[in-house]
Amino acid sequence: MRQLEISSDKKVFSLLVPVLALTAVGIGWLTAQLGFLVPGVLVSLLLVLPFLYSIFKEPKVGIISLIVYGFIFNLLAREIGHFPYIYVVEGFLALTWLGAIFHTTKQYDWSYLNKEICVLGFVWTLVYILELFNPARSNIFGWMLDFRYPMLWVLLVPLCLMIFNTKKDLNLFLILIIAMSLLATLNGVKQIKFGLSQAEQTWLSTSGYMTHVIFGELRAFSFYTDASQFGASQAHLFVVALVLAFGPFKLWKRVLCGLAALAFLYGESISGTRGALFTIFIGLGVVVFITKNFKITVIALTVVVMGFCFLKFTSIGQSHFEIRRMRSALRPHDASFNLRLTNQIRIEKYLSSHPFGGG
């Protein structure tokens, strides 16, 4: 019996050697003809196939990967380019849906799709589809670009309700967005203090300088498409981290969240995004309304009032670009502020005769 096994192994080996040799020769020939694209594709497959297997084994991997990728895809596009990285998001969602549908060891509760938030999402998508028949529509390609947003919402929200819905999942989500946002903060600080990478400088020189260099001062944009996105994200995460810092957690967790909140506040300031300032004020107001906790209410109101008074009624720190930029959001004589008001009036006039927009 042992001899038969050895003989069988020898036959397999004798067949495997020429197959591997032919494969190596084939790869070498294709590389000579097409360049390093061939080994690059093969290496990609070696990375992609295990990833695909992990998604079908545990669909949550797709959601986690999507969260991380959402922070860095613009970094990849700017630093590497030559690929529509933004549409990989749809790939993640499609694979995760397939993983959930064809999962063999766990049955998910599809009743979550009956939730009101899912119904509202489908109604929103239907409105977008009806906009195709809007007589005021101006560009079908513009509609296609906009339709991506309700489509992503319909793909993502029901999926998360179904497979990413436990307290452990929520904790993981918070850890991921705080950690990735802190990396974005550090990159923003690097841009301001130590300079831009070659790719970032190229982007700034070709188009970004028009809105990202104000009176000779750079507005940090980090991994994001622009400084406005960076500032809005940092302001949002400031509110999230500040709320967690006062939550019912261990002291060291609260301290870390508090430090993260300070980092996000600084990140928002170096972005020079004035609109994000109102994200902080309104966000804290929503927290007060929801919690109805006296301690949190007092702290939040104190932060909001002190911040507003500091920017509105003092000139402290006026020599710093970040403070000067935020303060201009509360100064009615600011030219950029008045331009925004003018644009709002123009849009209001347009919408008075186009209640459903321009299609």
Short mmCIF file of N, CA, C and O in Angstrom, two decimals, residues 252-359:
data_model
loop_
_atom_site.label_atom_id
_atom_site.label_comp_id
_atom_site.label_asym_id
_atom_site.label_seq_id
_atom_site.Cartn_x
_atom_site.Cartn_y
_atom_site.Cartn_z
N TRP A 252 -9.36 55.61 30.65
CA TRP A 252 -8.35 55.72 29.60
C TRP A 252 -8.99 55.85 28.22
O TRP A 252 -8.46 56.54 27.34
N LYS A 253 -10.16 55.23 28.04
CA LYS A 253 -10.87 55.36 26.76
C LYS A 253 -11.40 56.78 26.60
O LYS A 253 -11.33 57.36 25.50
N ARG A 254 -11.91 57.33 27.68
CA ARG A 254 -12.44 58.70 27.62
C ARG A 254 -11.32 59.70 27.37
O ARG A 254 -11.50 60.68 26.62
N VAL A 255 -10.16 59.48 27.96
CA VAL A 255 -9.02 60.37 27.75
C VAL A 255 -8.57 60.32 26.29
O VAL A 255 -8.31 61.36 25.66
N LEU A 256 -8.49 59.11 25.74
CA LEU A 256 -8.09 58.97 24.34
C LEU A 256 -9.09 59.67 23.41
O LEU A 256 -8.70 60.33 22.44
N CYS A 257 -10.38 59.52 23.71
CA CYS A 257 -11.40 60.18 22.89
C CYS A 257 -11.30 61.70 23.00
O CYS A 257 -11.47 62.43 22.01
N GLY A 258 -11.01 62.18 24.21
CA GLY A 258 -10.84 63.62 24.41
C GLY A 258 -9.65 64.17 23.62
O GLY A 258 -9.73 65.23 22.99
N LEU A 259 -8.54 63.42 23.64
CA LEU A 259 -7.36 63.84 22.87
C LEU A 259 -7.66 63.81 21.37
O LEU A 259 -7.22 64.69 20.62
N ALA A 260 -8.41 62.78 20.94
CA ALA A 260 -8.79 62.70 19.53
C ALA A 260 -9.65 63.90 19.14
O ALA A 260 -9.49 64.46 18.05
N ALA A 261 -10.57 64.29 20.04
CA ALA A 261 -11.44 65.43 19.75
C ALA A 261 -10.61 66.70 19.56
O ALA A 261 -10.87 67.49 18.64
N LEU A 262 -9.61 66.90 20.40
CA LEU A 262 -8.74 68.08 20.26
C LEU A 262 -7.98 68.03 18.93
O LEU A 262 -7.81 69.06 18.27
N ALA A 263 -7.52 66.83 18.57
CA ALA A 263 -6.81 66.69 17.29
C ALA A 263 -7.72 67.03 16.12
O ALA A 263 -7.32 67.72 15.17
N PHE A 264 -8.98 66.58 16.18
CA PHE A 264 -9.92 66.85 15.09
C PHE A 264 -10.26 68.34 15.02
O PHE A 264 -10.44 68.89 13.92
N LEU A 265 -10.33 68.99 16.17
CA LEU A 265 -10.60 70.43 16.18
C LEU A 265 -9.46 71.18 15.50
O LEU A 265 -9.69 72.12 14.73
N TYR A 266 -8.24 70.74 15.77
CA TYR A 266 -7.09 71.36 15.11
C TYR A 266 -7.10 71.06 13.62
O TYR A 266 -6.78 71.93 12.79
N GLY A 267 -7.46 69.82 13.27
CA GLY A 267 -7.54 69.45 11.86
C GLY A 267 -8.55 70.32 11.11
O GLY A 267 -8.30 70.74 9.98
N GLU A 268 -9.68 70.58 11.76
CA GLU A 268 -10.69 71.44 11.13
C GLU A 268 -10.13 72.85 10.93
O GLU A 268 -10.39 73.48 9.90
N SER A 269 -9.35 73.33 11.89
CA SER A 269 -8.83 74.70 11.80
C SER A 269 -7.83 74.85 10.66
O SER A 269 -7.83 75.86 9.96
N ILE A 270 -6.94 73.86 10.46
CA ILE A 270 -5.93 73.99 9.41
C ILE A 270 -6.51 73.75 8.02
O ILE A 270 -5.86 74.04 7.02
N SER A 271 -7.74 73.23 7.97
CA SER A 271 -8.39 73.07 6.66
C SER A 271 -8.89 74.40 6.11
O SER A 271 -9.12 74.53 4.91
N GLY A 272 -9.07 75.38 7.00
CA GLY A 272 -9.57 76.67 6.57
C GLY A 272 -11.00 76.62 6.07
O GLY A 272 -11.43 77.49 5.32
N THR A 273 -11.75 75.58 6.47
CA THR A 273 -13.13 75.41 6.01
C THR A 273 -14.08 76.05 7.01
O THR A 273 -14.34 75.50 8.07
N ARG A 274 -14.60 77.19 6.64
CA ARG A 274 -15.42 77.94 7.59
C ARG A 274 -16.80 77.31 7.80
O ARG A 274 -17.35 77.34 8.88
N GLY A 275 -17.35 76.73 6.75
CA GLY A 275 -18.67 76.12 6.88
C GLY A 275 -18.69 74.99 7.89
O GLY A 275 -19.71 74.72 8.53
N ALA A 276 -17.53 74.30 8.05
CA ALA A 276 -17.46 73.19 9.00
C ALA A 276 -17.61 73.66 10.43
O ALA A 276 -17.95 72.87 11.33
N LEU A 277 -17.38 74.94 10.65
CA LEU A 277 -17.55 75.49 12.00
C LEU A 277 -18.98 75.32 12.48
O LEU A 277 -19.24 75.02 13.65
N PHE A 278 -19.94 75.46 11.58
CA PHE A 278 -21.34 75.33 11.95
C PHE A 278 -21.71 73.86 12.17
O PHE A 278 -22.69 73.56 12.86
N THR A 279 -20.92 72.94 11.59
CA THR A 279 -21.11 71.52 11.90
C THR A 279 -20.89 71.27 13.38
O THR A 279 -21.62 70.49 14.01
N ILE A 280 -19.88 71.93 13.93
CA ILE A 280 -19.58 71.77 15.36
C ILE A 280 -20.71 72.34 16.21
O ILE A 280 -21.22 71.69 17.13
N PHE A 281 -21.12 73.58 15.91
CA PHE A 281 -22.18 74.23 16.71
C PHE A 281 -23.49 73.45 16.64
O PHE A 281 -24.12 73.15 17.66
N ILE A 282 -23.89 73.11 15.42
CA ILE A 282 -25.16 72.40 15.24
C ILE A 282 -25.07 70.98 15.79
O ILE A 282 -26.01 70.46 16.40
N GLY A 283 -23.92 70.34 15.58
CA GLY A 283 -23.73 68.98 16.09
C GLY A 283 -23.86 68.91 17.60
O GLY A 283 -24.54 68.02 18.14
N LEU A 284 -23.23 69.84 18.28
CA LEU A 284 -23.34 69.86 19.74
C LEU A 284 -24.77 70.18 20.17
O LEU A 284 -25.25 69.67 21.19
N GLY A 285 -25.46 71.03 19.40
CA GLY A 285 -26.86 71.32 19.71
C GLY A 285 -27.73 70.09 19.60
O GLY A 285 -28.62 69.85 20.43
N VAL A 286 -27.48 69.26 18.56
CA VAL A 286 -28.23 68.01 18.39
C VAL A 286 -27.95 67.06 19.55
O VAL A 286 -28.84 66.39 20.06
N VAL A 287 -26.68 67.01 19.99
CA VAL A 287 -26.32 66.15 21.12
C VAL A 287 -27.09 66.55 22.37
O VAL A 287 -27.63 65.71 23.10
N VAL A 288 -27.17 67.85 22.60
CA VAL A 288 -27.91 68.35 23.77
C VAL A 288 -29.38 67.95 23.68
O VAL A 288 -29.98 67.50 24.65
N PHE A 289 -29.96 68.10 22.49
CA PHE A 289 -31.37 67.80 22.31
C PHE A 289 -31.66 66.31 22.51
O PHE A 289 -32.68 65.94 23.11
N ILE A 290 -30.76 65.45 22.03
CA ILE A 290 -31.00 64.01 22.10
C ILE A 290 -30.78 63.46 23.49
O ILE A 290 -31.59 62.67 24.00
N THR A 291 -29.70 63.86 24.14
CA THR A 291 -29.33 63.25 25.42
C THR A 291 -30.20 63.72 26.58
O THR A 291 -30.52 62.94 27.48
N LYS A 292 -30.55 65.01 26.56
CA LYS A 292 -31.31 65.60 27.67
C LYS A 292 -30.61 65.33 29.02
O LYS A 292 -31.24 65.17 30.06
N ASN A 293 -29.28 65.27 28.93
CA ASN A 293 -28.45 65.08 30.12
C ASN A 293 -27.94 66.44 30.58
O ASN A 293 -27.31 67.17 29.81
N PHE A 294 -28.20 66.79 31.84
CA PHE A 294 -27.88 68.12 32.34
C PHE A 294 -26.38 68.41 32.25
O PHE A 294 -25.96 69.49 31.82
N LYS A 295 -25.57 67.43 32.65
CA LYS A 295 -24.12 67.63 32.64
C LYS A 295 -23.62 67.88 31.22
O LYS A 295 -22.86 68.83 30.97
N ILE A 296 -24.04 67.04 30.27
CA ILE A 296 -23.61 67.20 28.88
C ILE A 296 -24.15 68.49 28.29
O ILE A 296 -23.48 69.18 27.53
N THR A 297 -25.40 68.85 28.67
CA THR A 297 -26.00 70.08 28.18
C THR A 297 -25.18 71.30 28.59
O THR A 297 -24.88 72.18 27.78
N VAL A 298 -24.80 71.35 29.86
CA VAL A 298 -24.02 72.48 30.37
C VAL A 298 -22.67 72.55 29.66
O VAL A 298 -22.22 73.63 29.23
N ILE A 299 -22.01 71.40 29.52
CA ILE A 299 -20.69 71.39 28.88
C ILE A 299 -20.79 71.81 27.42
O ILE A 299 -20.00 72.64 26.93
N ALA A 300 -21.77 71.25 26.70
CA ALA A 300 -21.92 71.56 25.28
C ALA A 300 -22.26 73.04 25.07
O ALA A 300 -21.67 73.70 24.20
N LEU A 301 -23.20 73.55 25.85
CA LEU A 301 -23.57 74.96 25.73
C LEU A 301 -22.40 75.87 26.06
O LEU A 301 -22.19 76.91 25.42
N THR A 302 -21.61 75.48 27.05
CA THR A 302 -20.44 76.27 27.42
C THR A 302 -19.43 76.33 26.29
O THR A 302 -18.91 77.39 25.95
N VAL A 303 -19.18 75.16 25.68
CA VAL A 303 -18.24 75.11 24.56
C VAL A 303 -18.74 75.96 23.39
O VAL A 303 -17.98 76.74 22.79
N VAL A 304 -20.02 75.83 23.07
CA VAL A 304 -20.58 76.57 21.94
C VAL A 304 -20.56 78.07 22.19
O VAL A 304 -20.11 78.85 21.33
N VAL A 305 -21.01 78.50 23.36
CA VAL A 305 -21.07 79.94 23.67
C VAL A 305 -19.67 80.54 23.72
O VAL A 305 -19.41 81.62 23.17
N MET A 306 -18.75 79.85 24.39
CA MET A 306 -17.38 80.36 24.49
C MET A 306 -16.72 80.43 23.11
O MET A 306 -16.04 81.41 22.79
N GLY A 307 -16.93 79.39 22.30
CA GLY A 307 -16.35 79.40 20.96
C GLY A 307 -16.92 80.51 20.11
O GLY A 307 -16.18 81.20 19.39
N PHE A 308 -18.24 80.70 20.18
CA PHE A 308 -18.88 81.75 19.40
C PHE A 308 -18.40 83.13 19.84
O PHE A 308 -18.06 83.97 19.00
N CYS A 309 -18.37 83.37 21.13
CA CYS A 309 -17.93 84.67 21.64
C CYS A 309 -16.46 84.94 21.32
O CYS A 309 -16.08 86.06 20.98
N PHE A 310 -15.64 83.90 21.41
CA PHE A 310 -14.21 84.04 21.08
C PHE A 310 -14.02 84.49 19.65
O PHE A 310 -13.21 85.39 19.35
N LEU A 311 -14.77 83.90 18.73
CA LEU A 311 -14.61 84.23 17.32
C LEU A 311 -15.33 85.53 16.93
O LEU A 311 -14.85 86.30 16.10
N LYS A 312 -16.47 85.77 17.55
CA LYS A 312 -17.32 86.90 17.14
C LYS A 312 -16.90 88.22 17.78
O LYS A 312 -16.89 89.27 17.11
N PHE A 313 -16.53 88.19 19.04
CA PHE A 313 -16.37 89.44 19.78
C PHE A 313 -14.94 89.74 20.22
O PHE A 313 -14.71 90.73 20.92
N THR A 314 -13.97 88.90 19.85
CA THR A 314 -12.59 89.18 20.22
C THR A 314 -11.71 89.15 18.97
O THR A 314 -12.14 88.72 17.90
N SER A 315 -10.48 89.61 19.12
CA SER A 315 -9.49 89.52 18.05
C SER A 315 -8.28 88.72 18.51
O SER A 315 -7.21 88.83 17.93
N ILE A 316 -8.48 87.92 19.54
CA ILE A 316 -7.40 87.09 20.06
C ILE A 316 -6.97 86.07 19.00
O ILE A 316 -7.81 85.41 18.40
N GLY A 317 -5.67 85.95 18.80
CA GLY A 317 -5.14 84.98 17.83
C GLY A 317 -5.33 85.39 16.39
O GLY A 317 -5.20 84.56 15.49
N GLN A 318 -5.61 86.66 16.13
CA GLN A 318 -5.88 87.12 14.77
C GLN A 318 -4.67 86.96 13.86
O GLN A 318 -4.81 86.90 12.63
N SER A 319 -3.49 86.87 14.45
CA SER A 319 -2.28 86.71 13.63
C SER A 319 -2.16 85.31 13.04
O SER A 319 -1.38 85.08 12.12
N HIS A 320 -2.94 84.35 13.56
CA HIS A 320 -2.90 82.98 13.06
C HIS A 320 -3.91 82.82 11.93
O HIS A 320 -5.09 83.16 12.08
N PHE A 321 -3.48 82.26 10.82
CA PHE A 321 -4.34 82.11 9.65
C PHE A 321 -5.57 81.27 9.97
O PHE A 321 -6.68 81.60 9.56
N GLU A 322 -5.38 80.17 10.74
CA GLU A 322 -6.49 79.26 11.02
C GLU A 322 -7.60 79.97 11.78
O GLU A 322 -8.78 79.85 11.47
N ILE A 323 -7.22 80.74 12.82
CA ILE A 323 -8.23 81.46 13.62
C ILE A 323 -8.85 82.58 12.80
O ILE A 323 -10.07 82.81 12.85
N ARG A 324 -8.01 83.29 12.07
CA ARG A 324 -8.51 84.40 11.24
C ARG A 324 -9.51 83.88 10.20
O ARG A 324 -10.53 84.52 9.93
N ARG A 325 -9.23 82.73 9.64
CA ARG A 325 -10.11 82.15 8.62
C ARG A 325 -11.45 81.75 9.23
O ARG A 325 -12.52 82.02 8.66
N MET A 326 -11.45 81.09 10.38
CA MET A 326 -12.71 80.71 11.03
C MET A 326 -13.49 81.93 11.47
O MET A 326 -14.73 81.96 11.37
N ARG A 327 -12.78 82.94 11.95
CA ARG A 327 -13.47 84.15 12.43
C ARG A 327 -14.20 84.85 11.31
O ARG A 327 -15.27 85.46 11.53
N SER A 328 -13.68 84.76 10.09
CA SER A 328 -14.33 85.44 8.97
C SER A 328 -15.71 84.87 8.67
O SER A 328 -16.53 85.53 8.03
N ALA A 329 -15.98 83.63 9.13
CA ALA A 329 -17.31 83.04 8.89
C ALA A 329 -18.39 83.75 9.68
O ALA A 329 -19.57 83.64 9.35
N LEU A 330 -17.99 84.48 10.74
CA LEU A 330 -18.97 85.17 11.57
C LEU A 330 -18.93 86.68 11.37
O LEU A 330 -19.54 87.41 12.14
N ARG A 331 -18.21 87.12 10.35
CA ARG A 331 -18.12 88.55 10.06
C ARG A 331 -18.94 88.87 8.82
O ARG A 331 -18.61 88.42 7.72
N PRO A 332 -20.04 89.62 8.97
CA PRO A 332 -20.94 89.86 7.84
C PRO A 332 -20.31 90.66 6.70
O PRO A 332 -20.83 90.66 5.60
N HIS A 333 -19.19 91.38 6.95
CA HIS A 333 -18.57 92.18 5.90
C HIS A 333 -17.57 91.38 5.06
O HIS A 333 -16.98 91.90 4.13
N ASP A 334 -17.40 90.08 5.38
CA ASP A 334 -16.46 89.26 4.64
C ASP A 334 -16.95 89.07 3.20
O ASP A 334 -18.11 88.72 2.96
N ALA A 335 -16.06 89.29 2.21
CA ALA A 335 -16.44 89.24 0.80
C ALA A 335 -16.93 87.85 0.39
O ALA A 335 -17.92 87.71 -0.33
N SER A 336 -16.22 86.83 0.82
CA SER A 336 -16.61 85.46 0.47
C SER A 336 -17.96 85.11 1.08
O SER A 336 -18.79 84.46 0.44
N PHE A 337 -18.19 85.55 2.31
CA PHE A 337 -19.47 85.29 2.98
C PHE A 337 -20.61 85.95 2.21
O PHE A 337 -21.66 85.34 1.97
N ASN A 338 -20.41 87.22 1.77
CA ASN A 338 -21.45 87.92 1.03
C ASN A 338 -21.69 87.31 -0.34
O ASN A 338 -22.82 87.30 -0.85
N LEU A 339 -20.64 86.74 -0.94
CA LEU A 339 -20.81 86.06 -2.22
C LEU A 339 -21.69 84.83 -2.06
O LEU A 339 -22.54 84.54 -2.91
N ARG A 340 -21.52 84.11 -0.96
CA ARG A 340 -22.36 82.95 -0.70
C ARG A 340 -23.82 83.36 -0.53
O ARG A 340 -24.74 82.67 -1.01
N LEU A 341 -24.04 84.48 0.16
CA LEU A 341 -25.42 84.96 0.33
C LEU A 341 -26.03 85.32 -1.03
O LEU A 341 -27.21 85.04 -1.29
N THR A 342 -25.22 85.93 -1.89
CA THR A 342 -25.69 86.29 -3.23
C THR A 342 -26.07 85.04 -4.03
O THR A 342 -27.10 85.00 -4.70
N ASN A 343 -25.24 84.02 -3.94
CA ASN A 343 -25.52 82.76 -4.64
C ASN A 343 -26.79 82.10 -4.10
O ASN A 343 -27.56 81.50 -4.86
N GLN A 344 -27.00 82.20 -2.79
CA GLN A 344 -28.21 81.62 -2.20
C GLN A 344 -29.45 82.32 -2.74
O GLN A 344 -30.48 81.68 -3.01
N ILE A 345 -29.38 83.63 -2.91
CA ILE A 345 -30.52 84.38 -3.45
C ILE A 345 -30.80 83.96 -4.89
O ILE A 345 -31.95 83.78 -5.30
N ARG A 346 -29.73 83.77 -5.67
CA ARG A 346 -29.90 83.35 -7.06
C ARG A 346 -30.54 81.95 -7.13
O ARG A 346 -31.44 81.72 -7.95
N ILE A 347 -30.08 81.05 -6.28
CA ILE A 347 -30.65 79.70 -6.28
C ILE A 347 -32.10 79.73 -5.82
O ILE A 347 -32.95 78.99 -6.34
N GLU A 348 -32.39 80.59 -4.84
CA GLU A 348 -33.77 80.69 -4.35
C GLU A 348 -34.71 81.15 -5.47
O GLU A 348 -35.82 80.62 -5.62
N LYS A 349 -34.27 82.09 -6.28
CA LYS A 349 -35.10 82.56 -7.39
C LYS A 349 -35.31 81.45 -8.41
O LYS A 349 -36.41 81.30 -8.95
N TYR A 350 -34.26 80.70 -8.68
CA TYR A 350 -34.38 79.61 -9.64
C TYR A 350 -35.35 78.54 -9.15
O TYR A 350 -36.21 78.08 -9.89
N LEU A 351 -35.24 78.17 -7.88
CA LEU A 351 -36.08 77.11 -7.33
C LEU A 351 -37.54 77.54 -7.19
O LEU A 351 -38.42 76.69 -7.12
N SER A 352 -37.80 78.85 -7.15
CA SER A 352 -39.19 79.31 -7.04
C SER A 352 -40.00 78.89 -8.26
O SER A 352 -41.21 78.70 -8.18
N SER A 353 -39.34 78.74 -9.41
CA SER A 353 -40.04 78.29 -10.62
C SER A 353 -39.65 76.87 -11.01
O SER A 353 -40.14 76.34 -12.01
N HIS A 354 -38.74 76.25 -10.26
CA HIS A 354 -38.33 74.86 -10.51
C HIS A 354 -38.34 74.10 -9.18
O HIS A 354 -37.29 73.80 -8.61
N PRO A 355 -39.53 73.83 -8.67
CA PRO A 355 -39.62 73.22 -7.33
C PRO A 355 -38.96 71.85 -7.23
O PRO A 355 -38.58 71.41 -6.15
N PHE A 356 -38.80 71.15 -8.36
CA PHE A 356 -38.15 69.85 -8.35
C PHE A 356 -36.74 69.91 -8.94
O PHE A 356 -36.19 68.89 -9.35
N GLY A 357 -36.17 71.09 -8.98
CA GLY A 357 -34.81 71.23 -9.46
C GLY A 357 -34.72 71.20 -10.97
O GLY A 357 -35.71 71.36 -11.68
N GLY A 358 -33.49 70.99 -11.45
CA GLY A 358 -33.23 71.04 -12.88
C GLY A 358 -33.12 69.68 -13.52
O GLY A 358 -32.65 69.56 -14.65
N GLY A 359 -33.54 68.62 -12.82
CA GLY A 359 -33.53 67.30 -13.43
C GLY A 359 -32.19 66.60 -13.30
O GLY A 359 -31.32 66.99 -12.59
#
